[in-house]
PDB file of C-alpha atoms in Angstrom:
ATOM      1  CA  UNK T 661      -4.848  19.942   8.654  1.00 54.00           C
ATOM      2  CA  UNK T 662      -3.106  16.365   7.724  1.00 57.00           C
ATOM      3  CA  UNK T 663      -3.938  14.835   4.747  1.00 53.00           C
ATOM      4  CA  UNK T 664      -3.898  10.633   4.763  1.00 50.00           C
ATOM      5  CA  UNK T 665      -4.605   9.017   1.371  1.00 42.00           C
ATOM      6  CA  UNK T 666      -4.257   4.804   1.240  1.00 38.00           C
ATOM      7  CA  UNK T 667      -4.164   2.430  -1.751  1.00 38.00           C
ATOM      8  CA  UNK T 668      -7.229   0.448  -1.036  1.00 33.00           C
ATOM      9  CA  UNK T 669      -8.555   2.047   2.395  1.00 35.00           C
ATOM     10  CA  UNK T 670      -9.777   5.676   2.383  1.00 32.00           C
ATOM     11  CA  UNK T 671     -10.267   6.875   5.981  1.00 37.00           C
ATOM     12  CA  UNK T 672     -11.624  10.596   6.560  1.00 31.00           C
ATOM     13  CA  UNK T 673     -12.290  12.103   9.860  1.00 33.00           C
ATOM     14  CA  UNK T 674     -15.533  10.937  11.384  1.00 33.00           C
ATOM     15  CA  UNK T 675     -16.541   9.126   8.228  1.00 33.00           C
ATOM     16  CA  UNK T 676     -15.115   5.873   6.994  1.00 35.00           C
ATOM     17  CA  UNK T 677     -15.047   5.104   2.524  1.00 33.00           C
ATOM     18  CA  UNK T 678     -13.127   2.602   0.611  1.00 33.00           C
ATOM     19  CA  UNK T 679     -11.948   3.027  -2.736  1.00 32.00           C
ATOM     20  CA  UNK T 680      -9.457   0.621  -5.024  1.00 36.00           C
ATOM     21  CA  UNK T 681      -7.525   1.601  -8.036  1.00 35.00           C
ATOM     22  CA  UNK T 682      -5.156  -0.105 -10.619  1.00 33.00           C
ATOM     23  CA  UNK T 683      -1.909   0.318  -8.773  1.00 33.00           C
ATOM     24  CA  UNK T 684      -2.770   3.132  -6.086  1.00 34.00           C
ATOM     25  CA  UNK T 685      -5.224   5.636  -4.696  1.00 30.00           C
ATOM     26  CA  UNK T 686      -4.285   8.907  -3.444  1.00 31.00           C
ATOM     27  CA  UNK T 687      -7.328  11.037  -2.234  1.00 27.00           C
ATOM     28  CA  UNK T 688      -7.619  14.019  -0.575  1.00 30.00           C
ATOM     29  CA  UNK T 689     -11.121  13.882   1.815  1.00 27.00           C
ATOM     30  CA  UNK T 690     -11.927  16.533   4.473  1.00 30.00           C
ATOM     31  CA  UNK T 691      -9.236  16.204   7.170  1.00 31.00           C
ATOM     32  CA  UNK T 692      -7.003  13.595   6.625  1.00 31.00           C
ATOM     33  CA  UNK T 693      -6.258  10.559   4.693  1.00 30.00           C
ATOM     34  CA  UNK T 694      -3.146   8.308   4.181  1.00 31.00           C
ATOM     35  CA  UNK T 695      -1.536   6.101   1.885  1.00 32.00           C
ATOM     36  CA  UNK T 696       0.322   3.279   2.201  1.00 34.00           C
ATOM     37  CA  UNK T 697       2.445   2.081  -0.318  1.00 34.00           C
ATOM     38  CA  UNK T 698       5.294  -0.207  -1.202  1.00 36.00           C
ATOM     39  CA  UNK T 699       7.563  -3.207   0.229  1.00 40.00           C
ATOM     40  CA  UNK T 700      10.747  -4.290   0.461  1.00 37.00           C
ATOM     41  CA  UNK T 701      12.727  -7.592  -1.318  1.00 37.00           C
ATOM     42  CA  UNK T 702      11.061  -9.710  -3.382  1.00 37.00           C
ATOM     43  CA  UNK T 703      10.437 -13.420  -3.767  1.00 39.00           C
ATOM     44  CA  UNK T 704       8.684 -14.649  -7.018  1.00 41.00           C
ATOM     45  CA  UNK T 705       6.136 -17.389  -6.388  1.00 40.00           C
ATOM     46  CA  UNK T 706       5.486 -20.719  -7.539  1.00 38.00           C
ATOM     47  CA  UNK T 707       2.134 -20.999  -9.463  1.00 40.00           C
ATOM     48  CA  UNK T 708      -1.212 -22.757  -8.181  1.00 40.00           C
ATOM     49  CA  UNK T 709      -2.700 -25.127 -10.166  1.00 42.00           C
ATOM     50  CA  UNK T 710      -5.752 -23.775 -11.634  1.00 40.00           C
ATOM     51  CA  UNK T 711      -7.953 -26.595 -10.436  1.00 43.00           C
ATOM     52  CA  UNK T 712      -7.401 -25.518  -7.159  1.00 41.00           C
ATOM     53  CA  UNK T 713      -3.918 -27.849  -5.841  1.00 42.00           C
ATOM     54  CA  UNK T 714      -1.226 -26.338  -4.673  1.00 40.00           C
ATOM     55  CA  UNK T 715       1.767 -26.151  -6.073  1.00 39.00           C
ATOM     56  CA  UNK T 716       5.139 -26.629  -3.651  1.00 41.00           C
ATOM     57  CA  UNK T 717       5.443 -24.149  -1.499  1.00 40.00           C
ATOM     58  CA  UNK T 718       7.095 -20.963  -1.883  1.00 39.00           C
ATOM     59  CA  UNK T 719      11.249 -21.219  -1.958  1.00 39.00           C
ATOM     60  CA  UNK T 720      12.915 -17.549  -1.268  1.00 39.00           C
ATOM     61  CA  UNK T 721      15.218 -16.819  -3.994  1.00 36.00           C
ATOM     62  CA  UNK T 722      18.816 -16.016  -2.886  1.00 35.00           C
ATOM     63  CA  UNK T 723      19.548 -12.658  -1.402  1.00 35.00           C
ATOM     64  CA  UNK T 724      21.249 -11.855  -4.830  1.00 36.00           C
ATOM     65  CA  UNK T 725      18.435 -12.129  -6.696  1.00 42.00           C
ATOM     66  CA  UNK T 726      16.104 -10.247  -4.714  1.00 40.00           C
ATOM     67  CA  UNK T 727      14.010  -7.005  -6.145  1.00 58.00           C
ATOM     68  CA  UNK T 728      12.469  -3.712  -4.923  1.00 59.00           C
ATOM     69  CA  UNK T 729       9.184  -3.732  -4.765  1.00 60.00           C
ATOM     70  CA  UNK T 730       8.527  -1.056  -6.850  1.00 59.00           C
ATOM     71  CA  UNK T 731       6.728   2.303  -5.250  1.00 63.00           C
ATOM     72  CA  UNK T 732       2.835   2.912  -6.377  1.00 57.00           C
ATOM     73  CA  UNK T 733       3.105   6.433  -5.313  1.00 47.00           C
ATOM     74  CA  UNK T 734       5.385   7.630  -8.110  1.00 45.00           C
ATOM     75  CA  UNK T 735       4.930  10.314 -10.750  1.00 45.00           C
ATOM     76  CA  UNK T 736       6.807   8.967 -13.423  1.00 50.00           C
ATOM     77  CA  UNK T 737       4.366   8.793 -16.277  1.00 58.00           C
ATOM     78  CA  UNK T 738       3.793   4.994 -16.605  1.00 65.00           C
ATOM     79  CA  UNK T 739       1.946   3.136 -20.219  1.00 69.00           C
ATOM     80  CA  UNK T 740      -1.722   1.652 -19.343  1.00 74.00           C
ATOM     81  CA  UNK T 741      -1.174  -1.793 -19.281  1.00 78.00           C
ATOM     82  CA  UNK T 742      -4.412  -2.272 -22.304  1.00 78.00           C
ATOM     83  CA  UNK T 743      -6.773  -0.228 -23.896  1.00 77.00           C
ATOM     84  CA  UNK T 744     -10.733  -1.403 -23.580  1.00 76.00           C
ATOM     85  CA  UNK T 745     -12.356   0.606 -26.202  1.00 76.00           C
ATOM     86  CA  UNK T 746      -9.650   2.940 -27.118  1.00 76.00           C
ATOM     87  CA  UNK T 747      -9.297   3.735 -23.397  1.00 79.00           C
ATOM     88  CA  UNK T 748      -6.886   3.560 -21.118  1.00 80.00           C
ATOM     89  CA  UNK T 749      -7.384   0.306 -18.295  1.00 84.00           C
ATOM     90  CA  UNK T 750      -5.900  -2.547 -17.068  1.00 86.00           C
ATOM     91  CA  UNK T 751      -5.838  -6.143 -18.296  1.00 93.00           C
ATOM     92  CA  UNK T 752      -9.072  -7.991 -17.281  1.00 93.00           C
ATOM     93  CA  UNK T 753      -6.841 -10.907 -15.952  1.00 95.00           C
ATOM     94  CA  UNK T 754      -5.114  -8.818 -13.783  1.00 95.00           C
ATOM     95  CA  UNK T 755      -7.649  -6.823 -12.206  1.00 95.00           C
ATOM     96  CA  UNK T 756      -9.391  -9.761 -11.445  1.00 96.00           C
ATOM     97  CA  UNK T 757      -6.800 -11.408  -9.493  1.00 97.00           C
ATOM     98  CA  UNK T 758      -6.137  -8.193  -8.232  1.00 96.00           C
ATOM     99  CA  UNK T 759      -9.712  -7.594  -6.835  1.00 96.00           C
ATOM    100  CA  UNK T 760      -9.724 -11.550  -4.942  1.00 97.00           C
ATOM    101  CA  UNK T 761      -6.434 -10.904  -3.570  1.00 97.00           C
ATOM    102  CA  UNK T 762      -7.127  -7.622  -2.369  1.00 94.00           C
ATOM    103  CA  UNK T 763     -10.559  -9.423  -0.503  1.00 96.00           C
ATOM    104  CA  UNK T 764      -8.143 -11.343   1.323  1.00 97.00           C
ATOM    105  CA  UNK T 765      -5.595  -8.905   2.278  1.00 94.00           C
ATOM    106  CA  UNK T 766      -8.502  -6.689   3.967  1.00 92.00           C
ATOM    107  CA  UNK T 767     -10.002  -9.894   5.550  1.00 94.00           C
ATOM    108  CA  UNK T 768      -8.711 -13.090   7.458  1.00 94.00           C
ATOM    109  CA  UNK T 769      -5.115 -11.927   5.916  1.00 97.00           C
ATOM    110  CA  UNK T 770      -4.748  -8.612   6.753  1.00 95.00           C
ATOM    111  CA  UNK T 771      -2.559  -9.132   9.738  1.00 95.00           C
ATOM    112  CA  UNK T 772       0.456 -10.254   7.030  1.00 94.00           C
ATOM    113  CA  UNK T 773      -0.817  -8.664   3.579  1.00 93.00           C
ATOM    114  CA  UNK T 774       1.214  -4.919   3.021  1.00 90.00           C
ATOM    115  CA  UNK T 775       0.006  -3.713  -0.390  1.00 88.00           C
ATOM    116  CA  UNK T 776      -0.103  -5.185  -3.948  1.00 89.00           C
ATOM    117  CA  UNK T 777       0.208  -3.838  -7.689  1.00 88.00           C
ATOM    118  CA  UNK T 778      -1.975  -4.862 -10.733  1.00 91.00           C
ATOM    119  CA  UNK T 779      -0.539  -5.606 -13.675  1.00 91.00           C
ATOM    120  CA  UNK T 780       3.075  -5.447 -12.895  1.00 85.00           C
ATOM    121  CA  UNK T 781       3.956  -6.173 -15.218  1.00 88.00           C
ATOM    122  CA  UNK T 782       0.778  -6.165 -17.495  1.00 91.00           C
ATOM    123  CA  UNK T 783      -1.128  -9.360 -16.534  1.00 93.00           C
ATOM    124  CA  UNK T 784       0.305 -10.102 -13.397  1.00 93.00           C
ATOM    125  CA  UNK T 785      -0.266  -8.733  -9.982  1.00 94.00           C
ATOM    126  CA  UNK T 786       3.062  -8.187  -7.598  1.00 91.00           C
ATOM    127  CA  UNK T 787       1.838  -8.877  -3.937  1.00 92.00           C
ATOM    128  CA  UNK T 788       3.634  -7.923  -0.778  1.00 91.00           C
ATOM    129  CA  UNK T 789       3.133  -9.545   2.477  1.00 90.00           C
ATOM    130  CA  UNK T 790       5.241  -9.687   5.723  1.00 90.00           C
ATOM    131  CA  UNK T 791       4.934 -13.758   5.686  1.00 91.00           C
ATOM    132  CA  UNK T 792       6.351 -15.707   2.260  1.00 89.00           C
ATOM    133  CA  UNK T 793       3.697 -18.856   3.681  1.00 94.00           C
ATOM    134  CA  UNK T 794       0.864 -17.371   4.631  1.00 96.00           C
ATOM    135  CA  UNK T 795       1.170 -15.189   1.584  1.00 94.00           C
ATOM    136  CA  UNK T 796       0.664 -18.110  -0.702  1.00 95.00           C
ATOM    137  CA  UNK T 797      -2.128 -19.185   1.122  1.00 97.00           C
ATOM    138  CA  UNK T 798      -3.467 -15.452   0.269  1.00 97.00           C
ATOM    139  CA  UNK T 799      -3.105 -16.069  -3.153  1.00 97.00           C
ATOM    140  CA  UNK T 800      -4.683 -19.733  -3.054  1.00 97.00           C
ATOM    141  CA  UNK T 801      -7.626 -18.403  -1.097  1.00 97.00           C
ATOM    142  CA  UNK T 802      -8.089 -15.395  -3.109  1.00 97.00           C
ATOM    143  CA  UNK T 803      -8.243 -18.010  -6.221  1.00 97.00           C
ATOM    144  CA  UNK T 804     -10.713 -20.419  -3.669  1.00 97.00           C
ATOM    145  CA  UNK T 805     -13.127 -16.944  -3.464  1.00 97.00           C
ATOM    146  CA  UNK T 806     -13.151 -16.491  -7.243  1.00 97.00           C
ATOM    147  CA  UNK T 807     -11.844 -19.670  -9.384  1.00 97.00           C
ATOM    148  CA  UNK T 808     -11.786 -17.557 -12.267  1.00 96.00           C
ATOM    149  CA  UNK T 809      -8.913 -15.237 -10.996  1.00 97.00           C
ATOM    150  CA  UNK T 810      -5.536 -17.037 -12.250  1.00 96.00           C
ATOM    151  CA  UNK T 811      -2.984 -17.059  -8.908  1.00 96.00           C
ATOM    152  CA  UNK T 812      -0.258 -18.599 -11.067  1.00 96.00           C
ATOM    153  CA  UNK T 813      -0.017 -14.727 -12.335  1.00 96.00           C
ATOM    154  CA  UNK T 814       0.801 -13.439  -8.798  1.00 95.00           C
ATOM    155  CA  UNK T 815       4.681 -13.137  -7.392  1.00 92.00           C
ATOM    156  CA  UNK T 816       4.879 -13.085  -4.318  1.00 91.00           C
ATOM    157  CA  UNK T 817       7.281  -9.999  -2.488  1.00 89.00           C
ATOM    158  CA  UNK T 818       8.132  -9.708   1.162  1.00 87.00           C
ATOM    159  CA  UNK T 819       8.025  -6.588   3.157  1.00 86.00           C
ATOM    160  CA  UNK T 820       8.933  -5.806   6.365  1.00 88.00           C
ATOM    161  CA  UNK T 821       5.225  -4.051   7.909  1.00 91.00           C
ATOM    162  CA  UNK T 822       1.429  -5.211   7.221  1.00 92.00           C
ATOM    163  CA  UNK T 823      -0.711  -2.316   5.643  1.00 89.00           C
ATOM    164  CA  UNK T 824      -2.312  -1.888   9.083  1.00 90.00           C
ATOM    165  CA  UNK T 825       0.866  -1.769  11.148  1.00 93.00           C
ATOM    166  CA  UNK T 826       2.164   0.677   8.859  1.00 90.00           C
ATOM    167  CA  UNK T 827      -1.596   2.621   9.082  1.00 88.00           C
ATOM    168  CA  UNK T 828      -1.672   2.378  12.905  1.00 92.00           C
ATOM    169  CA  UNK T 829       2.195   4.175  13.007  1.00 94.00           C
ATOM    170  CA  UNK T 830       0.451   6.790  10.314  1.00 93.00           C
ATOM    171  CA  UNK T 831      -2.676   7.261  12.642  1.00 93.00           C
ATOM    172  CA  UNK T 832      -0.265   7.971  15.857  1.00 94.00           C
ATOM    173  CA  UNK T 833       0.841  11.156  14.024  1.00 94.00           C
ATOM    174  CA  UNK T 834      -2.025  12.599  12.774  1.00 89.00           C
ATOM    175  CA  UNK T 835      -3.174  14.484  16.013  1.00 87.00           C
ATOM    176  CA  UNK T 836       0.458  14.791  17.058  1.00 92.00           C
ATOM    177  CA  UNK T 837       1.690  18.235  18.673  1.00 92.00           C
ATOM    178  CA  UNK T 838       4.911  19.385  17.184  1.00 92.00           C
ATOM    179  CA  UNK T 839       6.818  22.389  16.551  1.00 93.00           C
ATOM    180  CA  UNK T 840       6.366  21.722  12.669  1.00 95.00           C
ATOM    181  CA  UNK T 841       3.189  21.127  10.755  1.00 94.00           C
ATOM    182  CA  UNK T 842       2.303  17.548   8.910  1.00 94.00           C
ATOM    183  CA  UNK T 843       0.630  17.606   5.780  1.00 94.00           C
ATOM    184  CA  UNK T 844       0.449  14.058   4.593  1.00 93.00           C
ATOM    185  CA  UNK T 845       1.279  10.789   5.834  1.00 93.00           C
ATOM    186  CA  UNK T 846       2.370   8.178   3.837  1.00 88.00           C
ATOM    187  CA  UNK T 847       4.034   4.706   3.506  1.00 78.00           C
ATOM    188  CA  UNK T 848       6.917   3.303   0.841  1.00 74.00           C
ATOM    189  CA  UNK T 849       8.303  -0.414   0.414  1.00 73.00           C
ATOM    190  CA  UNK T 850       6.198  -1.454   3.712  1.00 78.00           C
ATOM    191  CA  UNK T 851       9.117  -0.174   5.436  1.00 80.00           C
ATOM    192  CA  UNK T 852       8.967   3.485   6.204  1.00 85.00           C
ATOM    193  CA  UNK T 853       6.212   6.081   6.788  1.00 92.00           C
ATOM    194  CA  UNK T 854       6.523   9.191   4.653  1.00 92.00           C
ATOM    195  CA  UNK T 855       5.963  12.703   6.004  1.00 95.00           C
ATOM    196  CA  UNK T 856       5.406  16.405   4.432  1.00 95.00           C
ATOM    197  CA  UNK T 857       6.117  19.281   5.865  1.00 96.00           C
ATOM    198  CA  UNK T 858       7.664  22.848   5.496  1.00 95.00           C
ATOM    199  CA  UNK T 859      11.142  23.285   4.650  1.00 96.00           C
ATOM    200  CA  UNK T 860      11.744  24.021   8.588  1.00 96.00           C
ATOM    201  CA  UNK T 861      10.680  20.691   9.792  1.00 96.00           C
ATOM    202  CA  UNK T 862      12.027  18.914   6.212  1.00 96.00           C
ATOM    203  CA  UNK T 863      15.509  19.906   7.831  1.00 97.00           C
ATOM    204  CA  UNK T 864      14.866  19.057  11.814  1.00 97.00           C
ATOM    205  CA  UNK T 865      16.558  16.018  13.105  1.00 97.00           C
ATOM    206  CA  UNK T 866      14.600  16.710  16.188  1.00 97.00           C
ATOM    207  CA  UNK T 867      11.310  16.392  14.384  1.00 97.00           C
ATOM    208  CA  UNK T 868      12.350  13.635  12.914  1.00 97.00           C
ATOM    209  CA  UNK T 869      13.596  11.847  16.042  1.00 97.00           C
ATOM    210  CA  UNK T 870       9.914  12.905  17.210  1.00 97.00           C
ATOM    211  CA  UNK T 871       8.053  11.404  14.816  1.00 97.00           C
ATOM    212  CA  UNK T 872       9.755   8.258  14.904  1.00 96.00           C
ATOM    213  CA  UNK T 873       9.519   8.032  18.364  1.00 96.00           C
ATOM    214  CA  UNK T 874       5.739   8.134  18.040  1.00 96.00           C
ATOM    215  CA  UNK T 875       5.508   5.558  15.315  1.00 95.00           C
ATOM    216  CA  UNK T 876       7.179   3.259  17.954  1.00 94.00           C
ATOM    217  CA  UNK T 877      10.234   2.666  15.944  1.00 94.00           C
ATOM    218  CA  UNK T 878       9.016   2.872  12.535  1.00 94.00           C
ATOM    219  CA  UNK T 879      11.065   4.755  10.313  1.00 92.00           C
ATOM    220  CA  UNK T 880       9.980   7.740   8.907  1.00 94.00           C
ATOM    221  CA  UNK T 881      11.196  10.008   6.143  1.00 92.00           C
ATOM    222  CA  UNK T 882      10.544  13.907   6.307  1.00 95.00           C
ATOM    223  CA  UNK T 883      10.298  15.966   3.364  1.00 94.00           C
ATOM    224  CA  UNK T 884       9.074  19.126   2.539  1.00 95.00           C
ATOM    225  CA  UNK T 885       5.624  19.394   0.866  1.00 93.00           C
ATOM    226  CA  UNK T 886       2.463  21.292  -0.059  1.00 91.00           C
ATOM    227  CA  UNK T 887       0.221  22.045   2.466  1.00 87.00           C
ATOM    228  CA  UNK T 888      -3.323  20.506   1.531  1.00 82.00           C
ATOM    229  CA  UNK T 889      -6.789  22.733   0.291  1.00 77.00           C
ATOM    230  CA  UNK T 890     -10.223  21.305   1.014  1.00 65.00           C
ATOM    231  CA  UNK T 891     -11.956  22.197  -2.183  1.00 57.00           C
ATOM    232  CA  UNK T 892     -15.073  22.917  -0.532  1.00 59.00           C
ATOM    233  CA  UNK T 893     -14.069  24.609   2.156  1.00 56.00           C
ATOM    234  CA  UNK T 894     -13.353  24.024   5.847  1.00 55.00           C
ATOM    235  CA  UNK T 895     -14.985  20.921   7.794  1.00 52.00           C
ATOM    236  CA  UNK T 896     -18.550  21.598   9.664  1.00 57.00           C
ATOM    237  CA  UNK T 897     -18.047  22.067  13.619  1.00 54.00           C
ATOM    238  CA  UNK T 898     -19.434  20.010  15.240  1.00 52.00           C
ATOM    239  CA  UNK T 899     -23.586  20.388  16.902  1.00 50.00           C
TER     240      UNK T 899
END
């Protein structure tokens, strides 16, 4: 049994669901799910004009001054951005933008759009994409779709694979036959895809070389994990 879990696309089996979440979902469904997580350097962008003009297009910043797009999957306790009524949620200006970006990056841009973060910090939204320019455009049609969500609070990060690149290279594993077991598949930076295992395959270089050789290329990094329990018990064979 593999287990894939995905920040905004939850994929089980036979059966397909969606579910979104502040900075990341991680869901464990039947079978398998996966998530994908994460990018590489960063570019802040230029704002768009509330009215709808755009601004001048994006300029990278120099090399020096790039950032890590930070990793959604961590486990470091991290502050809700707000409270709404004494609980714990994210800032209505960022989860707005986030939710019209995130439209986009499943839609017409999916084939550049790698994963995003609400409220990083609170009242912004840090979006990675594989293209700098057709990011932007992202952002100025997620703001077209809802002229209420505010794309001069999105910054703009580039990574090196789309969501559904990195998904596809996840998928090619799932069913793979190896000497070692996979328990998850993941994704970090839009860059690598993650793998658990047990400590015997955490510790092959021939798995390894395997796995990547599946993914096409891809990177992967093995580590040793937990194997997955379906809570209610094991799948229903099929009639």
């Amino acid at each position: 049994m593999v287990r894939r879990t995905t920040e905004i696309r939850l994929r089980v089996a036979k059966a397909k669901a969606r579910a979104k979440s502040a900075v990341g979902v991680a869901v464990s469904v039947g079978a398998a799910a996966v998530l994908l997580t994460g990018c590489g350097n960063a570019v802040v962008a230029d704002p768009v004009d509330p009215g709808g003009q755009a601004a001048q297009p994006v300029q990278p910043v120099p090399s020096k001054m790039a950032r890590t797009c930070p990793e959604t999957g961590s486990t470091a306790p991290r502050p809700a951005p707000t409270l709404i009524d004494g609980s714990p949620a994210n800032t209505p200006e960022g989860e707005r933008l986030s939710q019209a970006i995130g439209a986009q990056g499943d839609g017409a841009f999916a084939d550049i759009y790698s994963t995003q973060i609400t409220d990083h910090p609170a009242g912004r939204v840090a979006l990675c994409v594989t293209d700098l320019a057709r990011g932007r455009l992202l952002v100025e049609a997620a703001h077209a779709a809802d002229p209420e969500a505010d794309p001069a609070r999105a910054d703009l990060y580039l990574s090196k694979y789309a969501h559904r690149t990195l998904q596809a290279a996840g998928d090619k594993l799932i069913d793979l036959k190896a000497e070692f077991p996979i328990y998850s598949v993941g994704a970090a930076h839009g860059a690598v895809v993650n793998v658990t295992t047990n400590e015997a395959g955490a510790n092959s270089a021939a798995f390894k070389a395997q796995l990547e050789k599946a993914t096409g290329g891809i990177p992967v990094a093995v580590r040793k994990g937990e194997q997955p329990t379906l809570l209610e018990g094991p799948l229903p064979a099929a009639p």
